[in-house]
N, CA and C of each residue as an Amber inpcrd file, in Angstrom:
protein
   609
 -35.0080000 -68.7740000 -16.7000000 -35.5430000 -69.8450000 -16.4010000
 -34.4600000 -69.2340000 -14.8120000 -34.7630000 -69.1350000 -13.0200000
 -34.2220000 -68.9200000 -12.5980000 -32.5820000 -69.1870000 -12.3480000
 -31.4600000 -69.1360000 -11.5310000 -30.2920000 -69.7820000 -11.3870000
 -30.6550000 -70.0130000  -9.8270000 -30.2090000 -71.0190000  -9.8300000
 -29.8210000 -71.4550000  -8.2390000 -28.8600000 -70.5360000  -7.4520000
 -29.8040000 -69.9320000  -6.5460000 -28.3630000 -69.3180000  -5.2210000
 -27.3280000 -70.1380000  -4.7930000 -26.6090000 -69.3190000  -4.7670000
 -25.2370000 -69.8760000  -3.9260000 -25.6050000 -70.1980000  -2.6200000
 -25.0440000 -70.7980000  -1.8570000 -25.7100000 -71.1870000  -0.0400000
 -24.5620000 -70.2980000   0.6140000 -25.3300000 -69.3320000   1.4380000
 -23.9670000 -68.2360000   2.1030000 -23.0940000 -69.0990000   2.9890000
 -22.2400000 -68.9960000   2.9710000 -20.8300000 -69.6040000   3.4580000
 -20.3070000 -68.7410000   4.2690000 -20.8120000 -68.1140000   4.9600000
 -20.2190000 -66.5740000   6.2210000 -19.3070000 -66.1610000   6.0340000
 -18.7010000 -65.9700000   5.0100000 -17.5670000 -65.6650000   4.4120000
 -17.8700000 -63.9710000   3.7240000 -17.4350000 -63.3460000   4.5770000
 -17.0570000 -62.0000000   3.6610000 -16.1670000 -60.9950000   2.9380000
 -16.5290000 -60.5240000   2.3120000 -15.5010000 -60.2530000   1.1290000
 -14.5880000 -58.6700000   1.5850000 -13.4830000 -59.2460000   1.4220000
 -12.6940000 -58.5830000   1.9710000 -11.8460000 -57.5100000   1.0440000
 -11.4020000 -56.8810000   0.2020000 -10.6100000 -56.2010000  -0.7920000
  -9.4860000 -56.4230000  -0.3780000  -8.0940000 -56.5990000  -1.2040000
  -7.1320000 -55.9510000  -0.6410000  -6.4060000 -54.5220000  -0.9190000
  -5.8640000 -54.3340000  -0.0600000  -5.4100000 -52.9640000   0.1820000
  -4.1780000 -52.3140000  -1.2770000  -5.0670000 -51.7060000  -2.4030000
  -3.8600000 -51.4260000  -3.5280000  -3.1850000 -50.2410000  -3.3370000
  -3.5180000 -49.6580000  -2.1920000  -3.1850000 -47.7760000  -2.8070000
  -3.0470000 -47.8740000  -1.1090000  -1.7620000 -47.4540000  -1.2220000
  -1.2350000 -47.3440000   0.1020000  -0.4920000 -45.7690000  -0.0080000
  -1.4080000 -45.1040000   1.0500000  -1.1110000 -43.9500000   1.0360000
   0.1120000 -43.1760000   1.5390000   0.9840000 -42.4990000   1.0900000
   1.8070000 -41.6340000   1.4240000   2.1320000 -40.8590000   2.2670000
   2.6910000 -40.1280000   3.0170000   2.7440000 -39.1930000   4.2760000
   3.1560000 -37.9550000   3.3120000   2.5530000 -37.3790000   3.4520000
   3.2820000 -36.0760000   3.0380000   4.7550000 -35.6660000   2.7750000
   5.1470000 -35.9020000   3.3630000   6.9620000 -35.5780000   3.6770000
   7.2390000 -35.9590000   2.2970000   6.8020000 -37.3990000   2.4690000
   7.3640000 -38.0170000   0.0650000   6.7030000 -36.9110000  -0.8480000
   6.1030000 -35.9760000  -0.7000000   5.8350000 -35.1660000  -1.3510000
   6.1760000 -33.6920000  -1.3000000   6.5980000 -33.4600000  -0.5070000
   7.0550000 -32.0360000   0.1030000   8.8030000 -32.4200000   0.4980000
   9.1860000 -33.3890000   0.3940000  10.8610000 -33.9690000   0.8920000
  10.8620000 -34.2570000   2.1820000  12.3310000 -34.1100000   2.8420000
  12.1740000 -34.5130000   4.3680000  11.1690000 -33.6340000   5.6110000
  11.1940000 -32.4370000   4.6510000  10.2210000 -31.7240000   5.8770000
  10.0210000 -30.0980000   5.0950000   9.3820000 -30.3690000   6.1840000
   8.3460000 -28.2370000   5.5610000   9.8540000 -27.1800000   5.2110000
  10.5380000 -27.7680000   6.0610000  11.3190000 -26.3300000   6.0530000
  12.1660000 -26.1530000   4.9580000  12.2120000 -27.8100000   3.9550000
  13.1600000 -27.7440000   2.8660000  12.3480000 -26.6960000   1.7560000
  11.0370000 -26.4140000   2.2340000  10.4340000 -25.5530000   1.0330000
  10.5400000 -24.1480000   0.4970000  10.9660000 -23.5970000  -0.5240000
  10.7150000 -22.3770000  -0.2090000  10.0750000 -21.3520000  -0.2120000
  10.5180000 -20.1020000   0.3090000   9.5920000 -19.1910000   0.9680000
   8.3620000 -19.1410000   0.2170000   7.2300000 -18.1710000   0.5480000
   6.0570000 -18.1610000  -0.1700000   5.9930000 -16.9080000  -0.9080000
   6.9300000 -16.1230000  -0.7720000   7.1780000 -14.9900000  -1.3170000
   8.2020000 -14.9060000  -2.7610000   9.0240000 -15.7830000  -2.6650000
   9.9940000 -16.4740000  -3.5510000   9.1900000 -16.9360000  -5.0550000
   8.4070000 -17.8010000  -4.0550000   7.6950000 -18.7640000  -5.4140000
   6.3380000 -17.8550000  -5.8400000   5.8200000 -16.5350000  -5.1950000
   5.3770000 -15.6050000  -6.3790000   6.1470000 -14.4860000  -6.4380000
   7.6440000 -14.4290000  -6.9300000   7.9250000 -14.0250000  -7.5180000
   8.5660000 -12.6090000  -7.4280000   8.8100000 -12.0640000  -5.4330000
   8.5100000 -10.6010000  -4.9020000   9.5390000 -11.4950000  -4.3250000
  10.8450000 -10.3180000  -4.6900000  12.1750000 -10.0560000  -3.8830000
  12.2580000  -8.8110000  -3.7820000  12.4170000  -8.5430000  -2.1390000
  12.6660000  -7.4020000  -1.1330000  13.3880000  -6.5960000  -2.1580000
  14.8410000  -7.5840000  -1.7960000  16.2500000  -6.6900000  -2.1000000
  16.3200000  -6.6140000  -3.8590000  15.5260000  -6.8670000  -4.4890000
  15.9810000  -6.4920000  -5.7830000  14.4850000  -5.3270000  -5.9970000
  13.7780000  -5.2750000  -5.7760000  12.8950000  -4.0630000  -5.5760000
  13.4700000  -3.1690000  -4.3820000  13.6820000  -3.4380000  -3.8140000
  14.8550000  -2.1940000  -2.9240000  15.6700000  -1.3160000  -4.3130000
  16.3900000  -2.3810000  -4.9420000  17.8380000  -1.9280000  -5.7780000
  17.4870000  -1.2180000  -6.3130000  15.8100000  -2.1290000  -6.9830000
  15.0490000  -0.7600000  -8.2250000  15.4720000   0.8310000  -8.1620000
  14.2450000   0.7810000  -6.6420000  13.9630000   1.8280000  -6.3620000
  15.2680000   2.7310000  -5.7200000  16.4480000   2.4290000  -5.5400000
  17.6090000   3.2850000  -5.3550000  17.9380000   3.9030000  -6.6180000
  17.8870000   2.4960000  -7.9760000  17.9860000   3.3420000  -9.1170000
  17.4400000   3.7910000  -9.8620000  15.9910000   4.7080000  -9.5620000
  15.4810000   5.2540000  -9.8990000  15.1880000   6.3610000  -8.7620000
  15.8470000   6.2830000  -8.1090000  15.8570000   7.5170000  -6.8200000
  17.3760000   8.1950000  -7.0330000  18.3540000   7.6320000  -7.6400000
  19.3190000   7.7930000  -7.8590000  19.7850000   7.6430000  -9.2690000
  19.6990000   8.7100000 -10.0260000  19.2090000   8.7050000 -11.4140000
  21.1960000   8.4670000 -12.0000000  22.0490000   8.9470000 -11.3800000
  22.9720000   8.7730000 -11.9990000  23.9820000   7.4210000 -11.9900000
  23.0490000   6.5470000 -10.7750000  23.9130000   4.8020000 -11.0170000
  23.4530000   4.5090000 -11.9860000  24.4260000   3.4720000 -11.9290000
  24.2990000   3.2200000 -13.2470000  23.4330000   1.3360000 -12.8050000
  22.2460000   1.2770000 -14.0550000  21.2700000   0.3770000 -13.6360000
  21.8700000  -1.1040000 -13.9630000  21.3700000  -2.1300000 -13.1210000
  22.4380000  -3.1940000 -13.1220000  21.0170000  -4.1530000 -14.5200000
  21.1720000  -4.3570000 -15.6160000  20.9270000  -5.2020000 -16.9160000
  19.6510000  -5.8000000 -15.9600000  20.5860000  -7.2970000 -15.6780000
  20.0830000  -7.9570000 -15.0710000  18.8830000  -8.2290000 -14.2180000
  18.7850000  -6.9030000 -13.1430000  17.9380000  -7.4230000 -12.5430000
  16.8560000  -6.4920000 -12.8290000  17.3260000  -5.4680000 -13.7430000
  15.7930000  -4.9500000 -14.1880000  15.1790000  -5.2550000 -15.4700000
  15.8150000  -6.1340000 -16.4720000  15.2800000  -6.9880000 -17.2500000
  14.0830000  -8.3040000 -15.7530000  13.8930000  -8.4200000 -14.6510000
  13.3680000  -9.8230000 -14.7070000  11.8170000  -8.3880000 -14.8140000
  10.4830000  -9.6550000 -14.3860000   9.1490000  -8.6890000 -15.0010000
   8.5150000  -9.0150000 -13.1140000   8.7350000  -7.9120000 -12.7340000
   8.4450000  -7.6020000 -11.2040000   7.5130000  -6.5420000 -11.2380000
   6.2760000  -7.0470000 -11.1990000   4.5830000  -6.0930000 -11.3310000
   4.4880000  -5.5570000  -9.8240000   5.1110000  -6.1080000  -8.5290000
   4.7940000  -5.5550000  -6.9090000   5.4310000  -4.3000000  -6.2800000
   6.5620000  -4.0610000  -6.7620000   6.4540000  -2.4910000  -6.7590000
   5.6360000  -1.1470000  -7.3580000   5.0780000  -2.0080000  -8.8370000
   4.3330000  -0.6630000  -9.4370000   3.4840000  -0.6180000  -9.0490000
   2.9630000  -1.9530000  -8.6530000   0.8850000  -1.8220000  -8.5100000
   0.8590000  -0.9110000  -7.1690000   1.9490000  -1.2560000  -6.2540000
   2.6350000  -0.3640000  -4.4540000   2.7160000   1.3800000  -5.2510000
   3.7390000   1.3860000  -6.0190000   3.4970000   2.7730000  -6.7940000
   2.2430000   3.3740000  -7.7410000   1.9050000   2.5430000  -8.1860000
   0.5700000   3.7390000  -8.8000000  -0.3980000   3.6040000  -7.6500000
  -0.9240000   2.3500000  -6.7880000  -1.4910000   2.5930000  -5.7000000
  -1.9110000   3.8910000  -5.0730000  -0.1990000   4.6400000  -4.3230000
   0.2960000   5.3320000  -3.7900000   0.4790000   6.2880000  -4.6190000
   0.6200000   6.4080000  -5.3900000   0.2130000   7.9610000  -6.5870000
  -1.3060000   8.2330000  -6.5440000  -2.0790000   7.2440000  -6.8700000
  -3.9410000   7.4560000  -6.3390000  -4.1610000   7.9550000  -5.5520000
  -3.6160000   7.2720000  -3.9980000  -3.5690000   7.6790000  -3.0230000
  -3.3480000   9.1830000  -2.2030000  -2.0130000   9.3340000  -3.0520000
  -1.8990000  11.3100000  -2.5750000  -2.6640000  11.9580000  -3.3290000
  -2.6200000  11.5780000  -4.7030000  -4.0760000  12.7050000  -5.6420000
  -5.5840000  12.2790000  -4.6670000  -5.3890000  11.5360000  -4.2410000
  -7.0150000  11.3610000  -3.1760000  -6.7270000  12.3490000  -2.3490000
  -5.4410000  12.3820000  -2.0190000  -5.8190000  13.4120000  -0.3000000
  -5.6310000  15.1390000  -0.9670000  -5.4970000  14.9440000  -1.9750000
  -5.7420000  16.0700000  -3.0140000  -6.8050000  16.2590000  -3.1970000
  -7.8710000  15.5970000  -2.9490000  -9.5340000  15.7370000  -3.6450000
  -9.9200000  15.3980000  -4.6510000  -8.0240000  14.9530000  -5.6660000
  -8.6540000  14.2170000  -6.9570000  -9.1150000  12.7030000  -6.8470000
 -10.0970000  12.2440000  -7.4020000 -10.4100000  10.5950000  -7.3370000
 -10.0460000  10.0800000  -9.0410000  -8.6830000   9.9430000  -8.4910000
  -8.2670000   9.7850000 -10.4570000  -7.5370000   7.9530000 -10.8370000
  -8.2150000   7.4900000  -9.8590000  -7.6580000   6.0440000  -9.9200000
  -6.9880000   4.8890000 -11.0440000  -8.8600000   4.9570000 -11.7890000
  -8.9410000   5.1640000 -13.3240000  -8.9200000   5.2660000 -13.9800000
  -7.7500000   6.7950000 -13.8940000  -7.2150000   7.5690000 -14.7930000
  -5.7710000   6.7670000 -14.6700000  -4.8320000   6.6300000 -14.1740000
  -4.2290000   6.5440000 -13.0250000  -3.6620000   5.0270000 -14.0600000
  -4.8200000   4.3990000 -13.6880000  -4.3570000   2.0820000 -14.1560000
  -4.7790000   2.6360000 -15.7290000  -5.4310000   3.3340000 -16.2760000
  -5.9210000   3.6150000 -17.2190000  -4.8370000   3.7320000 -18.7470000
  -3.8710000   5.4590000 -18.3360000  -3.1230000   5.7120000 -18.7390000
  -2.1950000   4.7320000 -18.6140000  -1.6690000   4.0770000 -17.6770000
  -0.4460000   2.9760000 -16.9840000  -0.4410000   2.3010000 -18.2080000
  -1.3560000   1.7830000 -18.7020000  -2.3340000   0.8630000 -19.0260000
  -1.5360000   0.9990000 -20.7630000  -2.4700000   2.0510000 -21.3630000
  -2.2630000   2.2880000 -22.4110000  -0.2400000   3.3950000 -22.8800000
   0.0570000   3.8150000 -21.5200000   1.6590000   3.6730000 -22.1240000
   2.4570000   2.8830000 -21.9810000   1.8330000   1.5350000 -20.6600000
   2.6180000   0.7230000 -21.2140000   3.2350000   0.0380000 -22.3020000
   1.6780000  -0.0700000 -22.7200000   1.3050000  -0.2820000 -24.3760000
   1.7180000   0.1290000 -25.8380000   1.9800000   1.3760000 -25.8670000
   3.0000000   2.1760000 -26.2890000   4.1870000   1.6710000 -26.3040000
   4.8250000   1.7290000 -25.5850000   6.2940000   2.1580000 -24.9880000
   6.5920000  -0.0460000 -25.8390000   5.9350000  -0.7440000 -25.1290000
   5.6740000  -1.9350000 -25.8550000   6.3360000  -2.1580000 -27.0980000
   5.2780000  -1.3680000 -28.3290000   5.4030000  -1.8010000 -29.0910000
   6.8110000  -0.8840000 -30.0350000   7.2260000   0.1040000 -28.9120000
   8.4260000   0.9900000 -29.4770000   9.2160000   0.6840000 -29.1900000
   9.6230000   0.0100000 -28.2580000  11.2120000  -0.8410000 -27.6260000
  10.7830000  -2.0390000 -28.5280000   9.9520000  -2.4940000 -28.7170000
  10.2670000  -3.4870000 -29.7020000  10.4620000  -3.7170000 -31.1140000
  10.4940000  -1.9650000 -31.3310000  10.8520000  -1.5300000 -32.6700000
  11.9060000  -1.3590000 -33.2040000  12.9690000  -0.5670000 -31.4200000
  13.3920000  -0.1350000 -31.6510000  15.4370000  -1.4140000 -31.0160000
  14.2910000  -2.1080000 -30.3570000  15.6780000  -2.7630000 -30.3190000
  15.8410000  -4.2180000 -30.9660000  17.0230000  -4.4970000 -31.0130000
  16.9820000  -5.9030000 -31.4720000  16.7910000  -7.2560000 -30.9320000
  16.7550000  -7.0200000 -29.4580000  16.5830000  -8.0110000 -28.6270000
  14.9840000  -8.3440000 -28.6200000  14.5040000  -7.3610000 -28.1030000
  13.1950000  -7.2490000 -28.0680000  12.6730000  -7.4580000 -26.4330000
  11.5150000  -7.1040000 -26.3790000  11.3180000  -6.5790000 -24.4940000
   9.9020000  -7.3050000 -24.4280000   9.2830000  -7.8290000 -23.3130000
   8.3290000  -8.3090000 -22.3590000   7.3490000  -7.0920000 -22.3330000
   6.6000000  -7.3610000 -22.3080000   5.2950000  -6.3150000 -21.9130000
   4.9950000  -6.5620000 -20.3410000   5.6630000  -7.1020000 -19.5400000
   5.5280000  -7.1410000 -18.0900000   7.2200000  -6.3960000 -17.6320000
   8.2400000  -6.6120000 -18.2860000   9.1000000  -5.7880000 -18.1570000
   9.1520000  -4.1720000 -18.6170000   8.7130000  -3.7960000 -19.6710000
   7.9090000  -2.7710000 -19.9870000   7.1050000  -1.8280000 -18.8670000
   6.2620000  -2.8190000 -18.1990000   5.6990000  -2.0790000 -17.2360000
   5.9710000  -2.1620000 -15.7530000   7.3910000  -3.1760000 -15.6060000
   7.7750000  -2.9940000 -14.3050000   8.9850000  -1.7400000 -14.3840000
   9.2830000  -1.3100000 -15.6440000   9.9110000  -0.0590000 -15.3450000
   9.3540000   1.1800000 -15.1320000   8.4860000   1.5170000 -16.8860000
   7.7380000   2.2230000 -15.9260000   6.6650000   2.5510000 -14.7780000
   6.7310000   1.5800000 -13.9250000   6.0560000   2.0690000 -12.4760000
   6.7480000   2.0150000 -11.5480000   8.0230000   1.1090000 -11.9350000
   9.4610000   1.8060000 -10.4270000   9.3540000   3.4510000 -10.5730000
   9.6740000   3.7900000 -11.4550000   9.8830000   5.1850000 -12.2570000
   9.0540000   6.1200000 -11.8790000   7.2990000   5.8000000 -11.7840000
   6.6250000   6.6290000 -11.2850000   6.6290000   7.3930000 -10.0530000
   8.2980000   6.9980000  -9.6420000   8.0400000   7.4050000  -8.1040000
   8.9050000   8.6650000  -7.5640000   8.8910000   9.4830000  -8.6420000
   9.2800000  10.4510000  -8.2370000   8.2080000  11.4430000  -8.5050000
   7.2790000  11.0370000  -8.9600000   5.7120000  11.3590000  -9.4590000
   4.7760000  11.6890000  -8.1960000   5.4540000  10.4820000  -7.3560000
   4.1640000   9.9330000  -6.1070000   5.0140000  11.7630000  -5.6250000
   6.1900000  12.0350000  -5.4830000   6.4250000  13.2230000  -4.3890000
   5.7290000  14.3330000  -5.1640000   6.1180000  14.3800000  -6.2420000
   5.3470000  15.9040000  -7.0300000   3.7600000  15.5740000  -6.4390000
   3.0450000  14.5380000  -6.7220000   1.4330000  14.9620000  -5.8700000
   1.3270000  14.8310000  -4.4720000   2.6660000  14.8790000  -3.4700000
   2.3730000  14.4880000  -2.6570000   3.0800000  15.8720000  -1.9730000
   3.7140000  16.7450000  -2.7370000   3.9800000  18.3810000  -3.1020000
   2.4210000  18.8040000  -2.7660000   1.7200000  18.2920000  -3.8330000
   0.4900000  19.0280000  -4.1790000  -0.6480000  19.0350000  -3.3960000
  -0.3700000  18.2230000  -2.4450000  -0.9220000  18.1360000  -1.2620000
  -1.4350000  19.2250000  -0.3000000  -0.3000000  19.7260000  -0.4690000
  -0.1790000  21.2000000   0.6710000   0.1660000  22.5900000  -0.2820000
   0.9180000  22.4890000  -1.2180000   0.9220000  23.2860000  -1.8410000
   0.5050000  23.5250000  -3.4580000  -0.1370000  24.7570000  -4.0350000
  -0.4870000  24.3640000  -5.4590000   0.8010000  24.5070000  -6.3540000
   0.5710000  23.9110000  -7.4190000   1.6950000  23.8430000  -8.5140000
   1.0620000  24.3130000  -9.8390000   0.1890000  25.2540000  -9.5810000
   0.1180000  26.2660000 -10.8610000   0.7460000  27.5950000 -10.9230000
   1.6680000  27.6220000  -9.8260000   2.5730000  28.6930000 -10.0160000
   3.7800000  28.3840000 -10.9450000   4.9240000  29.4190000 -11.0570000
   5.9040000  29.0440000 -11.8240000   6.7570000  28.2270000 -10.6000000
   6.6210000  27.8930000  -9.7390000   7.9780000  27.1250000  -8.5480000
   7.0630000  26.1450000  -8.8620000   5.6130000  25.7290000  -9.0300000
   5.4350000  24.6330000  -9.6310000   5.4670000  23.7890000 -10.6940000
   5.6440000  24.9070000 -12.0830000   5.8930000  24.8230000 -13.6480000
   7.2330000  23.7180000 -13.3590000   8.2290000  25.0770000 -12.8020000
   9.6720000  23.7150000 -12.7620000   9.6860000  22.6420000 -12.2010000
   9.1020000  22.5130000 -10.9080000   9.3910000  21.6970000 -10.1750000
   8.7820000  20.4970000 -10.7200000   7.5570000  20.5500000 -11.6910000
   7.0730000  19.6540000 -12.5140000   8.2010000  19.3730000 -13.4380000
   9.0290000  20.1620000 -14.0790000   9.3810000  19.7770000 -15.0230000
  10.7840000  18.8960000 -14.6530000  11.3960000  19.1940000 -13.4290000
  12.2760000  18.4670000 -13.0050000  11.5210000  17.2760000 -12.7540000
  10.3700000  17.0460000 -12.4780000   9.7140000  15.9380000 -12.2270000
   9.9760000  14.5740000 -13.2950000   8.9940000  15.2850000 -14.2080000
   9.2340000  14.4320000 -15.2860000  10.5850000  14.2280000 -16.2560000
  11.4620000  14.8980000 -16.2930000  12.8300000  14.8440000 -16.1940000
  13.7650000  13.8050000 -15.8280000  13.3080000  13.8850000 -14.5100000
  13.2590000  12.7820000 -13.3620000  13.2860000  11.1540000 -13.7170000
  12.0230000  11.3840000 -14.2260000  11.3730000   9.5490000 -14.3530000
  11.5280000   9.4770000 -15.7500000  11.8240000  10.1230000 -16.9590000
  11.6580000   9.8400000 -18.0120000  13.4120000   9.4740000 -18.3920000
  14.3500000  10.1020000 -17.4100000  15.6190000   9.8650000 -17.7780000
  16.0470000   8.7810000 -16.7220000  15.3210000   8.2680000 -15.5180000
  15.5810000   7.2480000 -14.7510000  14.9190000   6.0280000 -15.4690000
  13.8000000   6.0930000 -16.4380000  13.2320000   5.0640000 -17.8970000
  13.6790000   4.5390000 -18.5610000  14.4090000   6.1070000 -19.3010000
  14.9830000   5.5570000 -20.3560000  16.7550000   4.5920000 -20.1330000
  17.3000000   5.3040000 -19.2290000  18.5060000   4.8420000 -17.8430000
  18.4350000   3.1670000 -18.5910000  17.2170000   2.6570000 -17.1880000
  16.8540000   1.3600000 -17.3270000  16.9330000   0.9470000 -18.6550000
  16.2090000   1.0470000 -19.5940000  15.6590000   0.7250000 -21.0330000
  17.1890000   0.3060000 -21.4970000  17.7140000   1.4460000 -21.8540000
  19.1640000   1.1320000 -22.3750000  19.6580000   0.5540000 -22.0520000
  19.9950000   0.4280000 -20.7160000  20.9540000  -0.5430000 -19.8950000
  20.4910000  -2.4180000 -20.2650000  19.3690000  -2.2040000 -19.7780000
  18.2610000  -4.1770000 -20.0050000  18.5080000  -4.5390000 -21.4460000
  18.3770000  -3.7080000 -22.8550000  17.9280000  -4.2450000 -23.8380000
  19.2830000  -3.7280000 -24.9340000  20.5770000  -3.4500000 -23.7710000
  21.6430000  -2.2030000 -24.7550000  21.7600000  -2.0690000 -25.9160000
  21.0740000  -1.0390000 -25.4350000  20.4210000   0.3210000 -26.8130000
  21.1080000   0.6540000 -26.0160000  22.8500000   1.1100000 -26.8040000
  23.7500000   2.2790000 -26.5420000  23.4680000   3.7680000 -27.4760000
  23.9440000   4.6910000 -26.9770000  23.6490000   5.6010000 -28.0080000
  21.6480000   6.2310000 -28.3120000  21.1940000   5.4540000 -27.9210000
  19.6240000   6.0180000 -28.1880000  18.9080000   5.6670000 -26.9200000
  19.3290000   6.7780000 -25.2790000  18.4280000   7.3500000 -24.8650000
  17.7480000   8.2950000 -24.7540000  18.1540000   9.3920000 -25.5350000
  17.3620000  10.1930000 -25.9190000  15.5160000   9.5820000 -26.8580000
  15.8170000   8.8370000 -27.9670000  14.9660000   8.8050000 -27.9930000
  13.4730000   7.7960000 -27.6140000  14.1200000   7.1590000 -26.1040000
  13.9350000   6.0540000 -25.2950000  12.8670000   7.6760000 -24.0920000
  13.4050000   8.3620000 -23.9570000  13.1000000   9.2090000 -22.8540000
  12.6630000  10.3160000 -23.5230000  12.0930000  10.6810000 -24.8150000
  11.0020000  11.7220000 -24.9630000   9.8900000  10.7980000 -24.7040000
   9.4670000   9.7760000 -25.6260000   8.0780000   9.0710000 -25.4240000
   7.8410000   8.6970000 -24.0110000   9.0370000   8.5170000 -22.8560000
   8.6320000   8.4190000 -21.9250000   8.2560000  10.1980000 -21.0580000
   9.2660000  10.6600000 -21.3210000   8.3010000  12.4620000 -21.1290000
   7.2500000  12.6860000 -21.5480000   6.2740000  12.1870000 -22.3930000
   5.3530000  12.0860000 -23.1420000   3.9940000  11.6700000 -21.5330000
   4.8330000   9.9640000 -21.5840000   3.8950000   9.4120000 -20.8690000
   4.0470000  10.6560000 -19.0990000   5.0280000  11.1690000 -18.8210000
   5.1390000  11.3740000 -17.2420000   4.6210000  12.6080000 -16.9340000
   4.1100000  13.0490000 -18.5880000   4.3410000  14.4970000 -18.5750000
   2.6610000  14.7300000 -18.4080000   1.4540000  13.2850000 -18.4580000
   0.1100000  13.4140000 -19.0840000  -0.0510000  12.4710000 -16.8720000
   0.7480000  11.8320000 -16.3780000   0.7190000  12.1880000 -14.6570000
   0.5360000  13.6230000 -14.1420000   1.7480000  14.5020000 -14.3950000
   2.2040000  15.5580000 -13.7770000   0.6630000  16.4440000 -14.2830000
   0.2520000  16.1050000 -14.9160000  -0.9600000  17.0500000 -15.4080000
  -1.9080000  17.1620000 -14.7810000  -2.1880000  15.2250000 -14.5160000
  -3.1490000  14.7650000 -13.6090000  -3.0550000  15.3010000 -12.4680000
  -1.5250000  15.7880000 -11.4940000  -1.2560000  16.3810000 -10.8720000
  -1.5500000  17.4830000 -10.1350000  -1.2250000  18.2880000 -11.2400000
  -1.2210000  19.4700000 -11.0610000  -2.8020000  20.4360000 -11.0980000
  -3.4190000  19.5530000 -12.1430000  -4.9060000  20.0830000 -12.1680000
  -5.6510000  18.9940000 -11.3280000
């Protein structure tokens, strides 16, 4: 049986507005000026990058453990890219080797430092420190663009750069992880890692 249809009364159904859209200011505060800068949200602090760079360039400077313990990968990525670029200027396309050796070296140092330290360390912190301490190696590869490093002067310069990198890295690890009296034990594997980078620069 068909139901009788209701007669049309001319009234249109109008739903009530249950949702009241809020202004963007309710999400972001009073205005957009209260928002933190984009670089701060991304974790990029140029002041800390500059302080870490100065710590690497000045091996005798005391490292600030609170800053060095941060996971900052912006500077290391730039330094790895600069190292590969200087090798490219010397006619060596070694970007894959640079990033591959960096990843393997960071993994090895991460395991080693977690075995040696009482507090433990994150993988990002290890990658950050080793990447920043690659800066003297960029100077060596820049020197190799103009001059040959296969003579006696090149060997002496390369040994000095390796010592510079490993001493800076071990100094930062010691201050960040409170590993007093173990700098030489940390500097040795760092020297092996930076020695591989030096071999790429020479040959």
